[in-house]
Amino acid sequence: MSFLKSLFSKTQKLTATEILEKLSSFVAIEGNLVTPETKAAILLSPDDQEFFNNFCSRVTHMMDQLEDPPKFTLNADDHGTKWIILEKYPFQSLVKTVDRVSAELSIQKVGDRMIAAIFKGRFKKEDTYWICNYRTSNFYPFVPQKETGSNRDHGIPEGSRSRNHEKEMELGKLFKLRGLPVEAPENWFALWDAPF
């Protein structure tokens, strides 16, 4: 059983195939508005387990065991959160790769440390993040407001950062329209300084 299948069957009764179809069809149907990136990430909240003490070597070994492994990089943010950034083309293959890596992390007994799977795409010419909260099995959008005249949100003092709530609501409606389970808007948490 795939990890996404076990994750989503708790509340949505979706099979892994249906989940992949919904994510992929969302991009295919909304292709005039949405363009997916070739990268996604899995966020983990580390603890004192051996896996996190040797994070780089453990993840590298895990990836080496996969058939047709993705390109990947590892990162840690200022909060200590670990990022596994995956790269695969086309988008359908990227989604399947996130599923496979999530399943492997679960086998490594760190499934309870996974926070979210994050996909990136362009929506109406703006960078957006499509976040799957592992705890609730729901998606939500995050659209950082770009600094005027800039192409990035990095380096903006945290207190002066803002989000494009209007575009987030539009994207959330599109998620629902395409059958993706959507998080309640009050739980759409910001994800500043994503390393991809």
PDB file of N, CA and C in Angstrom, residues 135-185:
ATOM      1  N   ARG A 135      -0.689  15.733   8.661  1.00  0.00           N
ATOM      2  CA  ARG A 135      -1.497  15.430   9.846  1.00  0.00           C
ATOM      3  C   ARG A 135      -2.988  15.368   9.525  1.00  0.00           C
ATOM      4  N   THR A 136      -3.453  16.293   8.681  1.00  0.00           N
ATOM      5  CA  THR A 136      -4.887  16.356   8.388  1.00  0.00           C
ATOM      6  C   THR A 136      -5.254  15.756   7.034  1.00  0.00           C
ATOM      7  N   SER A 137      -4.251  15.440   6.218  1.00  0.00           N
ATOM      8  CA  SER A 137      -4.474  14.893   4.866  1.00  0.00           C
ATOM      9  C   SER A 137      -5.194  15.879   3.947  1.00  0.00           C
ATOM     10  N   ASN A 138      -4.994  17.169   4.169  1.00  0.00           N
ATOM     11  CA  ASN A 138      -5.638  18.201   3.362  1.00  0.00           C
ATOM     12  C   ASN A 138      -4.603  19.104   2.701  1.00  0.00           C
ATOM     13  N   PHE A 139      -5.006  19.705   1.586  1.00  0.00           N
ATOM     14  CA  PHE A 139      -4.166  20.645   0.857  1.00  0.00           C
ATOM     15  C   PHE A 139      -4.569  22.075   1.187  1.00  0.00           C
ATOM     16  N   TYR A 140      -3.624  22.995   1.000  1.00  0.00           N
ATOM     17  CA  TYR A 140      -3.956  24.420   1.019  1.00  0.00           C
ATOM     18  C   TYR A 140      -2.907  25.190   0.219  1.00  0.00           C
ATOM     19  N   PRO A 141      -3.281  26.355  -0.304  1.00  0.00           N
ATOM     20  CA  PRO A 141      -2.345  27.168  -1.074  1.00  0.00           C
ATOM     21  C   PRO A 141      -1.648  28.204  -0.201  1.00  0.00           C
ATOM     22  N   PHE A 142      -0.451  28.564  -0.607  1.00  0.00           N
ATOM     23  CA  PHE A 142       0.260  29.688   0.003  1.00  0.00           C
ATOM     24  C   PHE A 142       0.819  30.531  -1.137  1.00  0.00           C
ATOM     25  N   VAL A 143       0.455  31.812  -1.149  1.00  0.00           N
ATOM     26  CA  VAL A 143       0.901  32.723  -2.207  1.00  0.00           C
ATOM     27  C   VAL A 143       1.599  33.914  -1.557  1.00  0.00           C
ATOM     28  N   PRO A 144       2.938  33.873  -1.488  1.00  0.00           N
ATOM     29  CA  PRO A 144       3.651  35.015  -0.901  1.00  0.00           C
ATOM     30  C   PRO A 144       3.567  36.227  -1.813  1.00  0.00           C
ATOM     31  N   GLN A 145       3.328  37.374  -1.213  1.00  0.00           N
ATOM     32  CA  GLN A 145       3.280  38.626  -1.977  1.00  0.00           C
ATOM     33  C   GLN A 145       4.714  39.057  -2.243  1.00  0.00           C
ATOM     34  N   LYS A 146       5.042  39.306  -3.486  1.00  0.00           N
ATOM     35  CA  LYS A 146       6.394  39.715  -3.843  1.00  0.00           C
ATOM     36  C   LYS A 146       6.623  41.174  -3.484  1.00  0.00           C
ATOM     37  N   GLU A 147       7.860  41.470  -3.096  1.00  0.00           N
ATOM     38  CA  GLU A 147       8.258  42.847  -2.852  1.00  0.00           C
ATOM     39  C   GLU A 147       8.149  43.608  -4.170  1.00  0.00           C
ATOM     40  N   THR A 148       7.654  44.822  -4.129  1.00  0.00           N
ATOM     41  CA  THR A 148       7.496  45.619  -5.341  1.00  0.00           C
ATOM     42  C   THR A 148       8.824  45.731  -6.078  1.00  0.00           C
ATOM     43  N   GLY A 149       8.803  45.378  -7.362  1.00  0.00           N
ATOM     44  CA  GLY A 149      10.008  45.452  -8.178  1.00  0.00           C
ATOM     45  C   GLY A 149      10.957  44.291  -7.980  1.00  0.00           C
ATOM     46  N   SER A 150      10.538  43.289  -7.199  1.00  0.00           N
ATOM     47  CA  SER A 150      11.407  42.143  -6.930  1.00  0.00           C
ATOM     48  C   SER A 150      10.768  40.878  -7.448  1.00  0.00           C
ATOM     49  N   ASN A 151      11.587  39.868  -7.634  1.00  0.00           N
ATOM     50  CA  ASN A 151      11.091  38.569  -8.079  1.00  0.00           C
ATOM     51  C   ASN A 151      11.148  37.560  -6.941  1.00  0.00           C
ATOM     52  N   ARG A 152      11.429  38.044  -5.736  1.00  0.00           N
ATOM     53  CA  ARG A 152      11.613  37.120  -4.617  1.00  0.00           C
ATOM     54  C   ARG A 152      10.914  37.650  -3.371  1.00  0.00           C
ATOM     55  N   ASP A 153      10.668  36.737  -2.419  1.00  0.00           N
ATOM     56  CA  ASP A 153      10.166  37.168  -1.119  1.00  0.00           C
ATOM     57  C   ASP A 153      11.255  37.048  -0.067  1.00  0.00           C
ATOM     58  N   HIS A 154      12.427  36.512  -0.428  1.00  0.00           N
ATOM     59  CA  HIS A 154      13.524  36.347   0.518  1.00  0.00           C
ATOM     60  C   HIS A 154      14.100  37.707   0.893  1.00  0.00           C
ATOM     61  N   GLY A 155      14.557  37.826   2.111  1.00  0.00           N
ATOM     62  CA  GLY A 155      15.211  39.038   2.537  1.00  0.00           C
ATOM     63  C   GLY A 155      14.269  40.136   2.990  1.00  0.00           C
ATOM     64  N   ILE A 156      12.992  39.952   2.848  1.00  0.00           N
ATOM     65  CA  ILE A 156      12.037  40.951   3.327  1.00  0.00           C
ATOM     66  C   ILE A 156      11.887  40.742   4.829  1.00  0.00           C
ATOM     67  N   PRO A 157      12.003  41.799   5.640  1.00  0.00           N
ATOM     68  CA  PRO A 157      11.827  41.617   7.081  1.00  0.00           C
ATOM     69  C   PRO A 157      10.501  40.926   7.380  1.00  0.00           C
ATOM     70  N   GLU A 158      10.550  39.972   8.343  1.00  0.00           N
ATOM     71  CA  GLU A 158       9.387  39.118   8.579  1.00  0.00           C
ATOM     72  C   GLU A 158       8.113  39.903   8.875  1.00  0.00           C
ATOM     73  N   GLY A 159       8.226  40.991   9.633  1.00  0.00           N
ATOM     74  CA  GLY A 159       7.043  41.755   9.988  1.00  0.00           C
ATOM     75  C   GLY A 159       6.386  42.451   8.807  1.00  0.00           C
ATOM     76  N   SER A 160       7.156  42.693   7.742  1.00  0.00           N
ATOM     77  CA  SER A 160       6.595  43.413   6.599  1.00  0.00           C
ATOM     78  C   SER A 160       6.180  42.491   5.455  1.00  0.00           C
ATOM     79  N   ARG A 161       6.307  41.195   5.643  1.00  0.00           N
ATOM     80  CA  ARG A 161       5.886  40.254   4.606  1.00  0.00           C
ATOM     81  C   ARG A 161       4.369  40.184   4.543  1.00  0.00           C
ATOM     82  N   SER A 162       3.872  39.898   3.355  1.00  0.00           N
ATOM     83  CA  SER A 162       2.423  39.743   3.232  1.00  0.00           C
ATOM     84  C   SER A 162       2.112  38.635   2.237  1.00  0.00           C
ATOM     85  N   ARG A 163       0.867  38.234   2.249  1.00  0.00           N
ATOM     86  CA  ARG A 163       0.384  37.163   1.386  1.00  0.00           C
ATOM     87  C   ARG A 163      -0.681  37.716   0.464  1.00  0.00           C
ATOM     88  N   ASN A 164      -0.825  37.056  -0.667  1.00  0.00           N
ATOM     89  CA  ASN A 164      -1.882  37.427  -1.597  1.00  0.00           C
ATOM     90  C   ASN A 164      -3.105  36.562  -1.265  1.00  0.00           C
ATOM     91  N   HIS A 165      -3.894  37.033  -0.297  1.00  0.00           N
ATOM     92  CA  HIS A 165      -5.049  36.258   0.179  1.00  0.00           C
ATOM     93  C   HIS A 165      -6.084  36.030  -0.924  1.00  0.00           C
ATOM     94  N   GLU A 166      -6.237  37.004  -1.796  1.00  0.00           N
ATOM     95  CA  GLU A 166      -7.220  36.863  -2.877  1.00  0.00           C
ATOM     96  C   GLU A 166      -6.859  35.677  -3.777  1.00  0.00           C
ATOM     97  N   LYS A 167      -5.591  35.603  -4.165  1.00  0.00           N
ATOM     98  CA  LYS A 167      -5.163  34.488  -5.022  1.00  0.00           C
ATOM     99  C   LYS A 167      -5.203  33.164  -4.258  1.00  0.00           C
ATOM    100  N   GLU A 168      -4.909  33.192  -2.964  1.00  0.00           N
ATOM    101  CA  GLU A 168      -5.004  31.962  -2.163  1.00  0.00           C
ATOM    102  C   GLU A 168      -6.436  31.436  -2.159  1.00  0.00           C
ATOM    103  N   MET A 169      -7.404  32.333  -1.989  1.00  0.00           N
ATOM    104  CA  MET A 169      -8.802  31.900  -1.986  1.00  0.00           C
ATOM    105  C   MET A 169      -9.204  31.349  -3.357  1.00  0.00           C
ATOM    106  N   GLU A 170      -8.766  31.992  -4.424  1.00  0.00           N
ATOM    107  CA  GLU A 170      -9.059  31.497  -5.778  1.00  0.00           C
ATOM    108  C   GLU A 170      -8.483  30.101  -5.983  1.00  0.00           C
ATOM    109  N   LEU A 171      -7.240  29.922  -5.566  1.00  0.00           N
ATOM    110  CA  LEU A 171      -6.569  28.639  -5.748  1.00  0.00           C
ATOM    111  C   LEU A 171      -7.208  27.567  -4.877  1.00  0.00           C
ATOM    112  N   GLY A 172      -7.595  27.934  -3.651  1.00  0.00           N
ATOM    113  CA  GLY A 172      -8.294  26.993  -2.779  1.00  0.00           C
ATOM    114  C   GLY A 172      -9.600  26.514  -3.396  1.00  0.00           C
ATOM    115  N   LYS A 173     -10.322  27.428  -4.044  1.00  0.00           N
ATOM    116  CA  LYS A 173     -11.572  27.045  -4.722  1.00  0.00           C
ATOM    117  C   LYS A 173     -11.297  26.088  -5.879  1.00  0.00           C
ATOM    118  N   LEU A 174     -10.207  26.328  -6.615  1.00  0.00           N
ATOM    119  CA  LEU A 174      -9.843  25.421  -7.708  1.00  0.00           C
ATOM    120  C   LEU A 174      -9.486  24.034  -7.178  1.00  0.00           C
ATOM    121  N   PHE A 175      -8.771  23.987  -6.051  1.00  0.00           N
ATOM    122  CA  PHE A 175      -8.464  22.694  -5.427  1.00  0.00           C
ATOM    123  C   PHE A 175      -9.754  21.924  -5.165  1.00  0.00           C
ATOM    124  N   LYS A 176     -10.700  22.605  -4.510  1.00  0.00           N
ATOM    125  CA  LYS A 176     -11.980  21.956  -4.176  1.00  0.00           C
ATOM    126  C   LYS A 176     -12.723  21.520  -5.430  1.00  0.00           C
ATOM    127  N   LEU A 177     -12.764  22.389  -6.410  1.00  0.00           N
ATOM    128  CA  LEU A 177     -13.456  22.101  -7.661  1.00  0.00           C
ATOM    129  C   LEU A 177     -12.914  20.832  -8.314  1.00  0.00           C
ATOM    130  N   ARG A 178     -11.627  20.596  -8.186  1.00  0.00           N
ATOM    131  CA  ARG A 178     -10.990  19.420  -8.793  1.00  0.00           C
ATOM    132  C   ARG A 178     -10.932  18.227  -7.844  1.00  0.00           C
ATOM    133  N   GLY A 179     -11.639  18.319  -6.713  1.00  0.00           N
ATOM    134  CA  GLY A 179     -11.785  17.167  -5.830  1.00  0.00           C
ATOM    135  C   GLY A 179     -10.672  16.943  -4.829  1.00  0.00           C
ATOM    136  N   LEU A 180      -9.771  17.920  -4.680  1.00  0.00           N
ATOM    137  CA  LEU A 180      -8.723  17.771  -3.673  1.00  0.00           C
ATOM    138  C   LEU A 180      -9.281  18.139  -2.302  1.00  0.00           C
ATOM    139  N   PRO A 181      -8.948  17.374  -1.260  1.00  0.00           N
ATOM    140  CA  PRO A 181      -9.393  17.744   0.084  1.00  0.00           C
ATOM    141  C   PRO A 181      -8.665  19.015   0.520  1.00  0.00           C
ATOM    142  N   VAL A 182      -9.415  20.013   0.987  1.00  0.00           N
ATOM    143  CA  VAL A 182      -8.840  21.325   1.284  1.00  0.00           C
ATOM    144  C   VAL A 182      -8.950  21.641   2.770  1.00  0.00           C
ATOM    145  N   GLU A 183      -7.849  22.123   3.309  1.00  0.00           N
ATOM    146  CA  GLU A 183      -7.751  22.550   4.707  1.00  0.00           C
ATOM    147  C   GLU A 183      -8.658  23.759   4.939  1.00  0.00           C
ATOM    148  N   ALA A 184      -9.201  23.895   6.141  1.00  0.00           N
ATOM    149  CA  ALA A 184      -9.978  25.090   6.488  1.00  0.00           C
ATOM    150  C   ALA A 184      -9.060  26.312   6.392  1.00  0.00           C
ATOM    151  N   PRO A 185      -9.552  27.434   5.829  1.00  0.00           N
ATOM    152  CA  PRO A 185      -8.688  28.606   5.608  1.00  0.00           C
ATOM    153  C   PRO A 185      -7.947  29.098   6.846  1.00  0.00           C
TER     154      PRO A 185
END
